PDB file of C-alpha atoms in Angstrom:
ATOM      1  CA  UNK A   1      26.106 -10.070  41.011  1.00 60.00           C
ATOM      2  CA  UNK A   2      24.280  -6.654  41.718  1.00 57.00           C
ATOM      3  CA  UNK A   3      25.002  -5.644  38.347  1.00 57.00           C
ATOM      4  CA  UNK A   4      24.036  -8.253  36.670  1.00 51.00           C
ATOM      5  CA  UNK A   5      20.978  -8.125  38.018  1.00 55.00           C
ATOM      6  CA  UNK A   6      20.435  -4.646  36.923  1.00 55.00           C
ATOM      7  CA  UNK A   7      21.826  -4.964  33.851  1.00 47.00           C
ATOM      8  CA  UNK A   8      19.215  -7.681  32.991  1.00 52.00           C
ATOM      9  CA  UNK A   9      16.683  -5.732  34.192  1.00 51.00           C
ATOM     10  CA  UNK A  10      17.223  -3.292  32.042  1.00 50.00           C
ATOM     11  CA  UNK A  11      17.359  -5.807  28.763  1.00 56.00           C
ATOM     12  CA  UNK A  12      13.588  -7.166  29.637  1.00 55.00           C
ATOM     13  CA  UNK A  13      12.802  -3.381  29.970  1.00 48.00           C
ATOM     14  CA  UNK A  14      14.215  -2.327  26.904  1.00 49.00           C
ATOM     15  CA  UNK A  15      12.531  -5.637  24.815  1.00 46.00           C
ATOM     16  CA  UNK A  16       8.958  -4.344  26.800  1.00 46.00           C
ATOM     17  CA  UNK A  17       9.142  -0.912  25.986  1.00 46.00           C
ATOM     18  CA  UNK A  18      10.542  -1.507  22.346  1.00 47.00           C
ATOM     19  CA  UNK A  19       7.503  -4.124  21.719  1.00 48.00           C
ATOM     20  CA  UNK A  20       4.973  -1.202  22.180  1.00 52.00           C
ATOM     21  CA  UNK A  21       5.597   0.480  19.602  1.00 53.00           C
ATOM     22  CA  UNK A  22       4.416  -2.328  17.066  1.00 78.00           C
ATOM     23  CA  UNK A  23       1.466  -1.499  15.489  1.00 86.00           C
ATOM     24  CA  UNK A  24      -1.429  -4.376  15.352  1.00 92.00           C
ATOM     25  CA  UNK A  25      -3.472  -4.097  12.506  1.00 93.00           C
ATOM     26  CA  UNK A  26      -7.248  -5.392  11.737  1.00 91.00           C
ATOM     27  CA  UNK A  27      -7.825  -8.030   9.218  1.00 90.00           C
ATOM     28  CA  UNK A  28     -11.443  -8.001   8.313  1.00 91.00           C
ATOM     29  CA  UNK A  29     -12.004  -5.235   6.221  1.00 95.00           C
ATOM     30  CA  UNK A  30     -12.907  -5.982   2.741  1.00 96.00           C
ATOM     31  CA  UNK A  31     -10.286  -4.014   0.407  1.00 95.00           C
ATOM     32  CA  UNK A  32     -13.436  -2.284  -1.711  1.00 96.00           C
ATOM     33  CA  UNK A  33     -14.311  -0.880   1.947  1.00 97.00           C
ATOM     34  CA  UNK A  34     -10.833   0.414   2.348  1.00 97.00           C
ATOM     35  CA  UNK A  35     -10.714   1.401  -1.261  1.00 96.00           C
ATOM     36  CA  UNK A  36     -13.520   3.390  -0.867  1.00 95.00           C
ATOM     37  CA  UNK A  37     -12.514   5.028   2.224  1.00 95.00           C
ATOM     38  CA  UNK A  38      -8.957   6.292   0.465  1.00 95.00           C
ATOM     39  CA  UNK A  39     -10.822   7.771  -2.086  1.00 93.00           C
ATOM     40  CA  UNK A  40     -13.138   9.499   0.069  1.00 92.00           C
ATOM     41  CA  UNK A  41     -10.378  10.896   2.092  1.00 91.00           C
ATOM     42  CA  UNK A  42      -8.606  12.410  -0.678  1.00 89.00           C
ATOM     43  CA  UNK A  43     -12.022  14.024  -1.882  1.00 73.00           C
ATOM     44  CA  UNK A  44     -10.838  13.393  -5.238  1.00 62.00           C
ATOM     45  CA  UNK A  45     -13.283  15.188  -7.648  1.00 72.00           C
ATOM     46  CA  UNK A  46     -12.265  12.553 -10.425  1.00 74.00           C
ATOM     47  CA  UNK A  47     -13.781   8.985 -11.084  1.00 88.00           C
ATOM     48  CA  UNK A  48     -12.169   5.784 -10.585  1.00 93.00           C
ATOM     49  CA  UNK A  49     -12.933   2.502 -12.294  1.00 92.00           C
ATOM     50  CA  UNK A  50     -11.493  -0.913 -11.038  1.00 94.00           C
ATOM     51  CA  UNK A  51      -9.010  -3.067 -13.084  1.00 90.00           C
ATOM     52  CA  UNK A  52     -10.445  -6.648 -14.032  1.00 81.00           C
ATOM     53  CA  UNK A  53      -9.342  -9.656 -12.934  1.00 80.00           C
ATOM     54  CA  UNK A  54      -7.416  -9.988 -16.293  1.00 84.00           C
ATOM     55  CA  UNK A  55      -5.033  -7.315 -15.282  1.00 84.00           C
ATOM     56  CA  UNK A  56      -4.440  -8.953 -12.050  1.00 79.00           C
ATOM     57  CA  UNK A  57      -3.453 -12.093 -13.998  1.00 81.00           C
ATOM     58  CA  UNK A  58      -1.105 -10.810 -16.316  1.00 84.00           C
ATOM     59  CA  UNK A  59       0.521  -8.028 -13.754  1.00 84.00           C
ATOM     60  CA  UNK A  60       0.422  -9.691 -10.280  1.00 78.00           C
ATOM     61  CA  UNK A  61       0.334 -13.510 -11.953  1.00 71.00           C
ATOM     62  CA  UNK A  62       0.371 -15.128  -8.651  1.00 60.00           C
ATOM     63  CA  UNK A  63      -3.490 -14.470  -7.639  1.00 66.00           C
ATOM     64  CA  UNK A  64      -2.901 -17.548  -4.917  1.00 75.00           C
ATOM     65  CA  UNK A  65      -0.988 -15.081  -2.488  1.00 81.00           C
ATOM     66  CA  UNK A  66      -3.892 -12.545  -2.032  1.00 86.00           C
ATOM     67  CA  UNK A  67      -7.352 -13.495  -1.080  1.00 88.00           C
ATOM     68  CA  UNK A  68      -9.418  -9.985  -1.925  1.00 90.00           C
ATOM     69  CA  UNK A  69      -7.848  -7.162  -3.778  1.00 92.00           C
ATOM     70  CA  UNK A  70      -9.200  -3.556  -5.314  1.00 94.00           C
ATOM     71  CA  UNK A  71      -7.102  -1.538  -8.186  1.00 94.00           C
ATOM     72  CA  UNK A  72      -8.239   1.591  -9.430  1.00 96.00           C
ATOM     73  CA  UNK A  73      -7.665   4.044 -11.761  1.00 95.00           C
ATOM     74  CA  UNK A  74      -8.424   7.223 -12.234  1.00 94.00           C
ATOM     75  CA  UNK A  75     -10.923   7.487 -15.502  1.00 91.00           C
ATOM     76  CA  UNK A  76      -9.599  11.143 -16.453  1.00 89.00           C
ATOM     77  CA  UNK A  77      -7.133  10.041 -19.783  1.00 84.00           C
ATOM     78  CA  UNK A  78      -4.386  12.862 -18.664  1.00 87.00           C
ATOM     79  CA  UNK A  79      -4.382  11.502 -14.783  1.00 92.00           C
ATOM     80  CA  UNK A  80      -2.479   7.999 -14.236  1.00 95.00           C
ATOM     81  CA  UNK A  81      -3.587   8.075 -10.359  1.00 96.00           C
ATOM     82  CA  UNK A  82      -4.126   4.618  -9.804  1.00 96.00           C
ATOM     83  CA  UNK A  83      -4.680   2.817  -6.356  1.00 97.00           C
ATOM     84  CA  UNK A  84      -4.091  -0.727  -5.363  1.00 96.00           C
ATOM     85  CA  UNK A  85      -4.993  -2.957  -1.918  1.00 97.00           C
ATOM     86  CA  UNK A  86      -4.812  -6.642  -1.483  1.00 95.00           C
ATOM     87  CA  UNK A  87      -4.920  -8.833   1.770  1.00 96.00           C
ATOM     88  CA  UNK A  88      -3.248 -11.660   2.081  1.00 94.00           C
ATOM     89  CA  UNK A  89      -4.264 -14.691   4.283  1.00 94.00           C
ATOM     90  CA  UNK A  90      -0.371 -14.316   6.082  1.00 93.00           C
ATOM     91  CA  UNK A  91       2.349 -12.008   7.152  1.00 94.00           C
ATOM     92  CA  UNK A  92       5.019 -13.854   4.584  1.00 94.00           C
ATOM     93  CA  UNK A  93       2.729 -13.534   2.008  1.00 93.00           C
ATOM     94  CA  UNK A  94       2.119  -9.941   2.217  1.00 94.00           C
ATOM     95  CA  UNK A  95       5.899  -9.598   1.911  1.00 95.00           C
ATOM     96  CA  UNK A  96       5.797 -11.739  -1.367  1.00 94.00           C
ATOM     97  CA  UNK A  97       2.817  -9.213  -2.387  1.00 94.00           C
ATOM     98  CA  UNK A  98       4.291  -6.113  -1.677  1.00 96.00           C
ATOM     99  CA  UNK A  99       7.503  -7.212  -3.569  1.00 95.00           C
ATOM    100  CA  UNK A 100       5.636  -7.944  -6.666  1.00 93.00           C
ATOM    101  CA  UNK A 101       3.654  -4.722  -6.458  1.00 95.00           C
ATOM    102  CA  UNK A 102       6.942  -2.902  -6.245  1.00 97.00           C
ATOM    103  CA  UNK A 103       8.250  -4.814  -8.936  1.00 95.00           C
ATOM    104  CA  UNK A 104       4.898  -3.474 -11.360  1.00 95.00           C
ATOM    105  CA  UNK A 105       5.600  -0.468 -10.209  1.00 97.00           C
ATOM    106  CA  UNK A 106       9.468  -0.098 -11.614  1.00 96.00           C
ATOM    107  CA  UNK A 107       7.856  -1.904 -14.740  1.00 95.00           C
ATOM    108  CA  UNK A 108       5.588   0.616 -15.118  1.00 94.00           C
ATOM    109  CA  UNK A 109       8.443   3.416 -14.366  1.00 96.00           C
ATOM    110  CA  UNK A 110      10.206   1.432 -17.255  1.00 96.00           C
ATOM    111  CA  UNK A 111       7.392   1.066 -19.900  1.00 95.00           C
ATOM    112  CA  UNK A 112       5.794   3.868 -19.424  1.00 94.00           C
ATOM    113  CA  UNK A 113       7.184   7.367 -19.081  1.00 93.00           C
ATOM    114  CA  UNK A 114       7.733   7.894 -22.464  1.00 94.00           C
ATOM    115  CA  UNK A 115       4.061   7.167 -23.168  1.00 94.00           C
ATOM    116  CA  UNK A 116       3.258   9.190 -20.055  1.00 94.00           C
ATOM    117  CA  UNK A 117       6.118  11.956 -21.113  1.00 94.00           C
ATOM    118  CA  UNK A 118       4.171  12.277 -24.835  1.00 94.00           C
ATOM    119  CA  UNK A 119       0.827  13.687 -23.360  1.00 91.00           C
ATOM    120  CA  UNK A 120       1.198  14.413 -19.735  1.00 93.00           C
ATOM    121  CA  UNK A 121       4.640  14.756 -18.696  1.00 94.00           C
ATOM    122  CA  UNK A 122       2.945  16.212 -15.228  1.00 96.00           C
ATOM    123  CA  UNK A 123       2.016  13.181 -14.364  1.00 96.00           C
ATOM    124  CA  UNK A 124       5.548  11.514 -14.254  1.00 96.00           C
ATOM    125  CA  UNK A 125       6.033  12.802 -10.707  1.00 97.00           C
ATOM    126  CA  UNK A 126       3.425  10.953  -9.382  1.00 97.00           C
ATOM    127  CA  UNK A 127       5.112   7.423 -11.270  1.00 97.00           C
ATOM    128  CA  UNK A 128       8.261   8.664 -10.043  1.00 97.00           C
ATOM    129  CA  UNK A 129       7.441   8.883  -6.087  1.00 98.00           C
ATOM    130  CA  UNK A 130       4.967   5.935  -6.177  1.00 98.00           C
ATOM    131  CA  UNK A 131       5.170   3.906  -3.158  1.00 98.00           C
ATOM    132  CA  UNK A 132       4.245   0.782  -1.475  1.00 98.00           C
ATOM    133  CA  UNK A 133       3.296   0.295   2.354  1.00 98.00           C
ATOM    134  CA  UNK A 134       2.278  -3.071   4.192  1.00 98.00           C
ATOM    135  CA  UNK A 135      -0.280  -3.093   7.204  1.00 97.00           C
ATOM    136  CA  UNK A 136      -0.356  -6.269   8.338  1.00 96.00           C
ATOM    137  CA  UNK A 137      -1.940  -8.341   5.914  1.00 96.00           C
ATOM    138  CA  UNK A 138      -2.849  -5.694   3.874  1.00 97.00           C
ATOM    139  CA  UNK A 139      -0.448  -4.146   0.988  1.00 97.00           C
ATOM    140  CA  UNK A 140      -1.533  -0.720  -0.211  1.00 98.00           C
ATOM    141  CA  UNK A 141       0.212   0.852  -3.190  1.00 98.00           C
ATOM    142  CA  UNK A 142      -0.166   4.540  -4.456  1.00 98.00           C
ATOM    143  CA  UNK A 143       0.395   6.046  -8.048  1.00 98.00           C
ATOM    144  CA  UNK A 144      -0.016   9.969  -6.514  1.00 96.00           C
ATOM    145  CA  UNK A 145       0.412  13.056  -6.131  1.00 95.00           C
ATOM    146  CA  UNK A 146       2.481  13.314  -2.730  1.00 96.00           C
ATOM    147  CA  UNK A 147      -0.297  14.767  -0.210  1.00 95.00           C
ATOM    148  CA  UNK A 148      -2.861  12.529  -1.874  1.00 95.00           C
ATOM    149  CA  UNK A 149      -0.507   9.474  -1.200  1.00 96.00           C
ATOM    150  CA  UNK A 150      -0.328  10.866   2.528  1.00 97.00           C
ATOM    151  CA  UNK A 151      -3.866  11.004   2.900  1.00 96.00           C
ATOM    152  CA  UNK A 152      -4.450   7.563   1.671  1.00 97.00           C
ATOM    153  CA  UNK A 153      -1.874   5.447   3.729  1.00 98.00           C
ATOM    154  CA  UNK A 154      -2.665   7.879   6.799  1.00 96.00           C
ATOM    155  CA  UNK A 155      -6.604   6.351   6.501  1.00 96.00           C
ATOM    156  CA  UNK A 156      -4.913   3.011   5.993  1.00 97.00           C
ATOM    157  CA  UNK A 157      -3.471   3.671   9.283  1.00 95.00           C
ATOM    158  CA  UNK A 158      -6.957   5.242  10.854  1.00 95.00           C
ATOM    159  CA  UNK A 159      -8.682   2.208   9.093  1.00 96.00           C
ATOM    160  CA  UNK A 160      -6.379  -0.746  10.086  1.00 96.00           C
ATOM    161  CA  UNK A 161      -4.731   0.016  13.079  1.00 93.00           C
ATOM    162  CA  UNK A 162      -6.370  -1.350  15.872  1.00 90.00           C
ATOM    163  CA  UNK A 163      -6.199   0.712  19.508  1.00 82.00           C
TER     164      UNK A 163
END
């Protein structure tokens, strides 16, 4: 009986300690906020525009599963940098985001590096090692060089995560 007693002690303190190390996130920040503070913590010399609504329609067709979004690019024509954040109003829709956003980014990986291989084949790295990260509700996706990529999900984290 002793040990059972012990034993199940040591289940509820395993399931306590385990459940601190989830991260809660914040979800009221608008995703030009956190857009903007990405691209101030790369310090990225170049400019970025924002894609249109259009190219949310025809890439990410399913606008009903996000509820604010922000995609940039860089402006430079030999740097495909390119940033993307939505928030979605649930935790099971942010899944269903990030799966489509991975699934423009192996589109893109398809499509692409030939076009990208013509006239900058320095860029393909950064198509190559392009990744996607949830927080939360929020889905952040980076076309990057590696440290720049760093930077930006590491103020995602600063941003989002709340203490």
């Amino acid at each position: 009986m002793y040990r059972k007693i012990i034993f199940i002690a040591l289940i509820i303190c395993a399931l306590l300690l385990s459940s601190c190390n989830t991260k809660k996130y914040s979800d009221g920040v608008s995703c030009h906020e956190l857009c903007e503070r990405a691209i101030s913590a790369i310090d990225e010399s170049d400019e970025f525009s924002d894609y249109g609504k259009e190219y949310i329609k025809y890439f990410f067709e399913d606008s009903e599963l996000h509820d604010d979004f922000r995609i940039v690019y860089s402006t430079e024509t030999d740097d495909i940098d390119e940033l993307g954040i939505f928030h979605a109003p649930s935790a099971d829709a942010a899944k269903e985001i990030a799966a489509t956003v991975q699934n423009y980014i192996s589109e893109m990986q398809d499509t692409q590096r030939a076009f990208i291989e013509s006239y900058a084949p320095e860029e393909l790295p950064k198509l190559d090692n392009a990744e996607v990260r949830v927080f939360g509700n929020y889905v952040v996706y980076a076309i990057m060089e590696d440290d720049e990529k760093s930077e930006v999900f590491s103020e995602m984290d600063k941003s989002l995560v709340l203490k």
